[in-house]
Amino acid sequence: MTTTPPATAVAADAHWAATRARLANRSRPTATLTICDDPGLKQNLADAEYHAKRTTAEAAEQADDKVAKARAATAKRDLTKAQQAFEDAAIRLRFQALPRPDFEALKKAHPPTEEQAEDGATFDAEALAPALIAASSLDGMTEDDAREYLATWGEGEAVALWATAWNIQSHTRLDTELGKG
């Protein structure tokens, strides 16, 4: 006795057909690396966010206090200005997960050195990094650009660039919790 329904029955199932269509049309995950070279803008934004939350909470607690409401409104305007200043200064680099065969081919195209292989590596991360960054960039970053940034940026920023491109490859948007089916 088989527990698998016939393929024609599965294909005819309207629910499964709709689910298959949705699965086929999913986009691959994306990630954004935000760079802001002005620490003052970042601090102003953090301060404005804190002040807006605090004054909004105070205004909610003191519903009849017009001064508290005015402070909250001012804080919200200040937050909007701080957000805009940050956005004007920020650089956003966007990355998208590659299709699995492309990602696997990219890793195979950058085999480990003999020493790396002895240590158990399956690819040469140093050589793969600029190729993966370029391949997954949604902004048109070239491999030469990526190589330059990895070589000239500070350690933390170079690692963040590589990690953003690498981590999006294994990002999941799945929920595997058990529940009502």
PDB file of C-alpha atoms in Angstrom:
ATOM      1  CA  MET A   1       0.000   0.000   0.000  1.00  0.00           C
ATOM      2  CA  THR A   2       1.318   3.413  -0.935  1.00  0.00           C
ATOM      3  CA  THR A   3       0.879   6.535   1.172  1.00  0.00           C
ATOM      4  CA  THR A   4       1.876   8.885  -1.633  1.00  0.00           C
ATOM      5  CA  PRO A   5      -1.076  10.227  -3.629  1.00  0.00           C
ATOM      6  CA  PRO A   6      -0.876   9.939  -7.410  1.00  0.00           C
ATOM      7  CA  ALA A   7       0.795  12.879  -9.142  1.00  0.00           C
ATOM      8  CA  THR A   8      -2.343  13.667 -11.133  1.00  0.00           C
ATOM      9  CA  ALA A   9      -4.373  13.957  -7.929  1.00  0.00           C
ATOM     10  CA  VAL A  10      -1.780  16.257  -6.393  1.00  0.00           C
ATOM     11  CA  ALA A  11      -1.608  18.407  -9.524  1.00  0.00           C
ATOM     12  CA  ALA A  12      -5.379  18.661  -9.592  1.00  0.00           C
ATOM     13  CA  ASP A  13      -5.580  19.803  -5.984  1.00  0.00           C
ATOM     14  CA  ALA A  14      -6.398  23.516  -6.211  1.00  0.00           C
ATOM     15  CA  HIS A  15      -4.833  24.282  -2.835  1.00  0.00           C
ATOM     16  CA  TRP A  16      -1.552  22.623  -3.761  1.00  0.00           C
ATOM     17  CA  ALA A  17      -1.553  24.277  -7.181  1.00  0.00           C
ATOM     18  CA  ALA A  18      -1.954  27.693  -5.550  1.00  0.00           C
ATOM     19  CA  THR A  19       0.757  26.885  -3.007  1.00  0.00           C
ATOM     20  CA  ARG A  20       3.125  25.733  -5.749  1.00  0.00           C
ATOM     21  CA  ALA A  21       2.525  28.963  -7.662  1.00  0.00           C
ATOM     22  CA  ARG A  22       3.323  31.030  -4.574  1.00  0.00           C
ATOM     23  CA  LEU A  23       6.461  28.978  -3.893  1.00  0.00           C
ATOM     24  CA  ALA A  24       7.603  29.390  -7.496  1.00  0.00           C
ATOM     25  CA  ASN A  25       7.196  33.170  -7.280  1.00  0.00           C
ATOM     26  CA  ARG A  26       9.101  33.746  -4.035  1.00  0.00           C
ATOM     27  CA  SER A  27      11.971  36.172  -4.205  1.00  0.00           C
ATOM     28  CA  ARG A  28      15.328  35.258  -2.731  1.00  0.00           C
ATOM     29  CA  PRO A  29      16.259  36.866   0.602  1.00  0.00           C
ATOM     30  CA  THR A  30      17.992  40.236   0.623  1.00  0.00           C
ATOM     31  CA  ALA A  31      20.137  42.061   3.178  1.00  0.00           C
ATOM     32  CA  THR A  32      21.307  45.645   3.480  1.00  0.00           C
ATOM     33  CA  LEU A  33      24.592  46.930   4.849  1.00  0.00           C
ATOM     34  CA  THR A  34      24.189  50.538   5.998  1.00  0.00           C
ATOM     35  CA  ILE A  35      27.275  52.722   6.197  1.00  0.00           C
ATOM     36  CA  CYS A  36      27.286  56.138   7.865  1.00  0.00           C
ATOM     37  CA  ASP A  37      30.653  57.801   8.288  1.00  0.00           C
ATOM     38  CA  ASP A  38      29.325  60.530  10.595  1.00  0.00           C
ATOM     39  CA  PRO A  39      29.147  59.272  14.195  1.00  0.00           C
ATOM     40  CA  GLY A  40      27.429  62.515  15.209  1.00  0.00           C
ATOM     41  CA  LEU A  41      24.492  61.780  12.902  1.00  0.00           C
ATOM     42  CA  LYS A  42      24.207  58.263  14.292  1.00  0.00           C
ATOM     43  CA  GLN A  43      24.238  59.598  17.853  1.00  0.00           C
ATOM     44  CA  ASN A  44      21.710  62.333  17.011  1.00  0.00           C
ATOM     45  CA  LEU A  45      19.398  59.702  15.554  1.00  0.00           C
ATOM     46  CA  ALA A  46      19.737  57.452  18.604  1.00  0.00           C
ATOM     47  CA  ASP A  47      19.097  60.411  20.923  1.00  0.00           C
ATOM     48  CA  ALA A  48      16.076  61.542  18.888  1.00  0.00           C
ATOM     49  CA  GLU A  49      14.619  58.005  18.899  1.00  0.00           C
ATOM     50  CA  TYR A  50      15.033  57.778  22.672  1.00  0.00           C
ATOM     51  CA  HIS A  51      13.570  61.250  23.266  1.00  0.00           C
ATOM     52  CA  ALA A  52      10.583  60.567  20.980  1.00  0.00           C
ATOM     53  CA  LYS A  53       9.801  57.283  22.764  1.00  0.00           C
ATOM     54  CA  ARG A  54      10.136  58.874  26.186  1.00  0.00           C
ATOM     55  CA  THR A  55       7.997  61.938  25.424  1.00  0.00           C
ATOM     56  CA  THR A  56       5.363  59.850  23.628  1.00  0.00           C
ATOM     57  CA  ALA A  57       5.089  57.580  26.679  1.00  0.00           C
ATOM     58  CA  GLU A  58       4.845  60.603  28.987  1.00  0.00           C
ATOM     59  CA  ALA A  59       2.128  62.144  26.811  1.00  0.00           C
ATOM     60  CA  ALA A  60       0.193  58.869  26.885  1.00  0.00           C
ATOM     61  CA  GLU A  61       0.433  58.717  30.683  1.00  0.00           C
ATOM     62  CA  GLN A  62      -0.667  62.343  31.011  1.00  0.00           C
ATOM     63  CA  ALA A  63      -3.497  62.355  28.487  1.00  0.00           C
ATOM     64  CA  ASP A  64      -4.832  65.767  29.584  1.00  0.00           C
ATOM     65  CA  ASP A  65      -1.433  67.503  29.656  1.00  0.00           C
ATOM     66  CA  LYS A  66      -1.129  69.736  26.587  1.00  0.00           C
ATOM     67  CA  VAL A  67       2.500  70.542  27.358  1.00  0.00           C
ATOM     68  CA  ALA A  68       3.404  66.826  27.375  1.00  0.00           C
ATOM     69  CA  LYS A  69       1.614  66.384  24.046  1.00  0.00           C
ATOM     70  CA  ALA A  70       3.470  69.377  22.602  1.00  0.00           C
ATOM     71  CA  ARG A  71       6.825  67.947  23.797  1.00  0.00           C
ATOM     72  CA  ALA A  72       5.963  64.619  22.152  1.00  0.00           C
ATOM     73  CA  ALA A  73       5.024  66.344  18.888  1.00  0.00           C
ATOM     74  CA  THR A  74       8.274  68.332  18.933  1.00  0.00           C
ATOM     75  CA  ALA A  75      10.262  65.165  19.640  1.00  0.00           C
ATOM     76  CA  LYS A  76       8.584  63.416  16.696  1.00  0.00           C
ATOM     77  CA  ARG A  77       9.508  66.312  14.390  1.00  0.00           C
ATOM     78  CA  ASP A  78      13.080  66.215  15.696  1.00  0.00           C
ATOM     79  CA  LEU A  79      13.158  62.463  15.057  1.00  0.00           C
ATOM     80  CA  THR A  80      11.965  62.957  11.490  1.00  0.00           C
ATOM     81  CA  LYS A  81      14.733  65.526  10.916  1.00  0.00           C
ATOM     82  CA  ALA A  82      17.371  63.243  12.465  1.00  0.00           C
ATOM     83  CA  GLN A  83      16.167  60.313  10.348  1.00  0.00           C
ATOM     84  CA  GLN A  84      16.342  62.430   7.195  1.00  0.00           C
ATOM     85  CA  ALA A  85      19.842  63.678   8.025  1.00  0.00           C
ATOM     86  CA  PHE A  86      20.968  60.090   8.606  1.00  0.00           C
ATOM     87  CA  GLU A  87      19.345  58.904   5.357  1.00  0.00           C
ATOM     88  CA  ASP A  88      21.010  61.712   3.414  1.00  0.00           C
ATOM     89  CA  ALA A  89      24.437  60.666   4.712  1.00  0.00           C
ATOM     90  CA  ALA A  90      24.010  56.884   4.734  1.00  0.00           C
ATOM     91  CA  ILE A  91      25.192  54.554   2.005  1.00  0.00           C
ATOM     92  CA  ARG A  92      23.153  51.383   1.647  1.00  0.00           C
ATOM     93  CA  LEU A  93      24.593  48.318  -0.045  1.00  0.00           C
ATOM     94  CA  ARG A  94      22.042  45.638  -0.922  1.00  0.00           C
ATOM     95  CA  PHE A  95      22.726  41.941  -1.369  1.00  0.00           C
ATOM     96  CA  GLN A  96      20.545  39.035  -2.490  1.00  0.00           C
ATOM     97  CA  ALA A  97      20.985  35.330  -1.947  1.00  0.00           C
ATOM     98  CA  LEU A  98      22.158  33.534  -5.051  1.00  0.00           C
ATOM     99  CA  PRO A  99      20.324  30.498  -6.395  1.00  0.00           C
ATOM    100  CA  ARG A 100      21.909  27.467  -4.704  1.00  0.00           C
ATOM    101  CA  PRO A 101      23.524  26.069  -7.868  1.00  0.00           C
ATOM    102  CA  ASP A 102      25.156  29.450  -8.534  1.00  0.00           C
ATOM    103  CA  PHE A 103      26.432  29.706  -4.954  1.00  0.00           C
ATOM    104  CA  GLU A 104      27.813  26.160  -5.060  1.00  0.00           C
ATOM    105  CA  ALA A 105      29.477  26.823  -8.438  1.00  0.00           C
ATOM    106  CA  LEU A 106      31.052  29.995  -7.071  1.00  0.00           C
ATOM    107  CA  LYS A 107      32.497  28.091  -4.103  1.00  0.00           C
ATOM    108  CA  LYS A 108      33.832  25.367  -6.432  1.00  0.00           C
ATOM    109  CA  ALA A 109      35.425  28.024  -8.639  1.00  0.00           C
ATOM    110  CA  HIS A 110      37.490  29.130  -5.624  1.00  0.00           C
ATOM    111  CA  PRO A 111      38.986  25.891  -4.268  1.00  0.00           C
ATOM    112  CA  PRO A 112      40.999  25.953  -1.058  1.00  0.00           C
ATOM    113  CA  THR A 113      44.743  26.193  -1.074  1.00  0.00           C
ATOM    114  CA  GLU A 114      46.582  23.036  -0.094  1.00  0.00           C
ATOM    115  CA  GLU A 115      47.058  24.379   3.431  1.00  0.00           C
ATOM    116  CA  GLN A 116      43.391  25.413   3.704  1.00  0.00           C
ATOM    117  CA  ALA A 117      42.281  21.979   2.489  1.00  0.00           C
ATOM    118  CA  GLU A 118      44.452  20.331   5.137  1.00  0.00           C
ATOM    119  CA  ASP A 119      42.588  22.455   7.696  1.00  0.00           C
ATOM    120  CA  GLY A 120      39.252  21.203   6.313  1.00  0.00           C
ATOM    121  CA  ALA A 121      38.257  24.210   4.205  1.00  0.00           C
ATOM    122  CA  THR A 122      36.136  23.506   1.130  1.00  0.00           C
ATOM    123  CA  PHE A 123      36.889  26.830  -0.583  1.00  0.00           C
ATOM    124  CA  ASP A 124      39.352  29.737  -0.444  1.00  0.00           C
ATOM    125  CA  ALA A 125      37.480  32.405   1.513  1.00  0.00           C
ATOM    126  CA  GLU A 126      40.022  35.088   0.584  1.00  0.00           C
ATOM    127  CA  ALA A 127      39.435  34.495  -3.136  1.00  0.00           C
ATOM    128  CA  LEU A 128      35.707  33.809  -2.795  1.00  0.00           C
ATOM    129  CA  ALA A 129      34.900  36.970  -0.826  1.00  0.00           C
ATOM    130  CA  PRO A 130      35.127  39.561  -3.634  1.00  0.00           C
ATOM    131  CA  ALA A 131      33.461  37.207  -6.119  1.00  0.00           C
ATOM    132  CA  LEU A 132      30.532  36.495  -3.793  1.00  0.00           C
ATOM    133  CA  ILE A 133      30.147  40.153  -2.833  1.00  0.00           C
ATOM    134  CA  ALA A 134      29.986  41.131  -6.512  1.00  0.00           C
ATOM    135  CA  ALA A 135      27.695  38.254  -7.509  1.00  0.00           C
ATOM    136  CA  SER A 136      25.198  38.953  -4.736  1.00  0.00           C
ATOM    137  CA  SER A 137      25.298  42.762  -4.986  1.00  0.00           C
ATOM    138  CA  LEU A 138      22.052  44.342  -6.128  1.00  0.00           C
ATOM    139  CA  ASP A 139      23.849  47.645  -6.659  1.00  0.00           C
ATOM    140  CA  GLY A 140      26.238  46.524  -9.390  1.00  0.00           C
ATOM    141  CA  MET A 141      29.368  46.305  -7.254  1.00  0.00           C
ATOM    142  CA  THR A 142      32.130  44.726  -9.303  1.00  0.00           C
ATOM    143  CA  GLU A 143      34.592  42.129  -8.118  1.00  0.00           C
ATOM    144  CA  ASP A 144      37.366  44.723  -8.416  1.00  0.00           C
ATOM    145  CA  ASP A 145      35.351  47.160  -6.270  1.00  0.00           C
ATOM    146  CA  ALA A 146      34.795  44.472  -3.650  1.00  0.00           C
ATOM    147  CA  ARG A 147      38.463  43.480  -3.676  1.00  0.00           C
ATOM    148  CA  GLU A 148      39.460  47.136  -3.165  1.00  0.00           C
ATOM    149  CA  TYR A 149      37.012  47.667  -0.278  1.00  0.00           C
ATOM    150  CA  LEU A 150      38.111  44.453   1.422  1.00  0.00           C
ATOM    151  CA  ALA A 151      41.741  45.563   1.139  1.00  0.00           C
ATOM    152  CA  THR A 152      41.360  49.217   2.135  1.00  0.00           C
ATOM    153  CA  TRP A 153      38.520  49.386   4.661  1.00  0.00           C
ATOM    154  CA  GLY A 154      39.179  48.809   8.335  1.00  0.00           C
ATOM    155  CA  GLU A 155      38.994  45.221   9.554  1.00  0.00           C
ATOM    156  CA  GLY A 156      35.535  45.548  11.099  1.00  0.00           C
ATOM    157  CA  GLU A 157      33.989  47.163   8.040  1.00  0.00           C
ATOM    158  CA  ALA A 158      35.624  44.716   5.623  1.00  0.00           C
ATOM    159  CA  VAL A 159      34.359  41.812   7.730  1.00  0.00           C
ATOM    160  CA  ALA A 160      30.868  43.360   7.791  1.00  0.00           C
ATOM    161  CA  LEU A 161      30.863  43.649   3.982  1.00  0.00           C
ATOM    162  CA  TRP A 162      31.936  40.012   3.547  1.00  0.00           C
ATOM    163  CA  ALA A 163      29.591  38.795   6.291  1.00  0.00           C
ATOM    164  CA  THR A 164      26.567  40.531   4.764  1.00  0.00           C
ATOM    165  CA  ALA A 165      27.142  38.868   1.383  1.00  0.00           C
ATOM    166  CA  TRP A 166      27.959  35.507   3.000  1.00  0.00           C
ATOM    167  CA  ASN A 167      25.192  35.425   5.614  1.00  0.00           C
ATOM    168  CA  ILE A 168      22.386  36.232   3.188  1.00  0.00           C
ATOM    169  CA  GLN A 169      23.250  32.999   1.367  1.00  0.00           C
ATOM    170  CA  SER A 170      22.048  30.969   4.359  1.00  0.00           C
ATOM    171  CA  HIS A 171      19.303  33.306   5.578  1.00  0.00           C
ATOM    172  CA  THR A 172      15.959  31.633   6.079  1.00  0.00           C
ATOM    173  CA  ARG A 173      12.479  33.079   6.205  1.00  0.00           C
ATOM    174  CA  LEU A 174      10.959  29.773   7.213  1.00  0.00           C
ATOM    175  CA  ASP A 175       9.035  29.022  10.368  1.00  0.00           C
ATOM    176  CA  THR A 176       9.445  25.411  11.389  1.00  0.00           C
ATOM    177  CA  GLU A 177       7.508  25.647  14.632  1.00  0.00           C
ATOM    178  CA  LEU A 178       4.865  23.043  15.159  1.00  0.00           C
ATOM    179  CA  GLY A 179       1.314  24.214  15.423  1.00  0.00           C
ATOM    180  CA  LYS A 180      -2.089  23.843  13.933  1.00  0.00           C
ATOM    181  CA  GLY A 181      -1.676  22.721  10.402  1.00  0.00           C
TER     182      GLY A 181
END
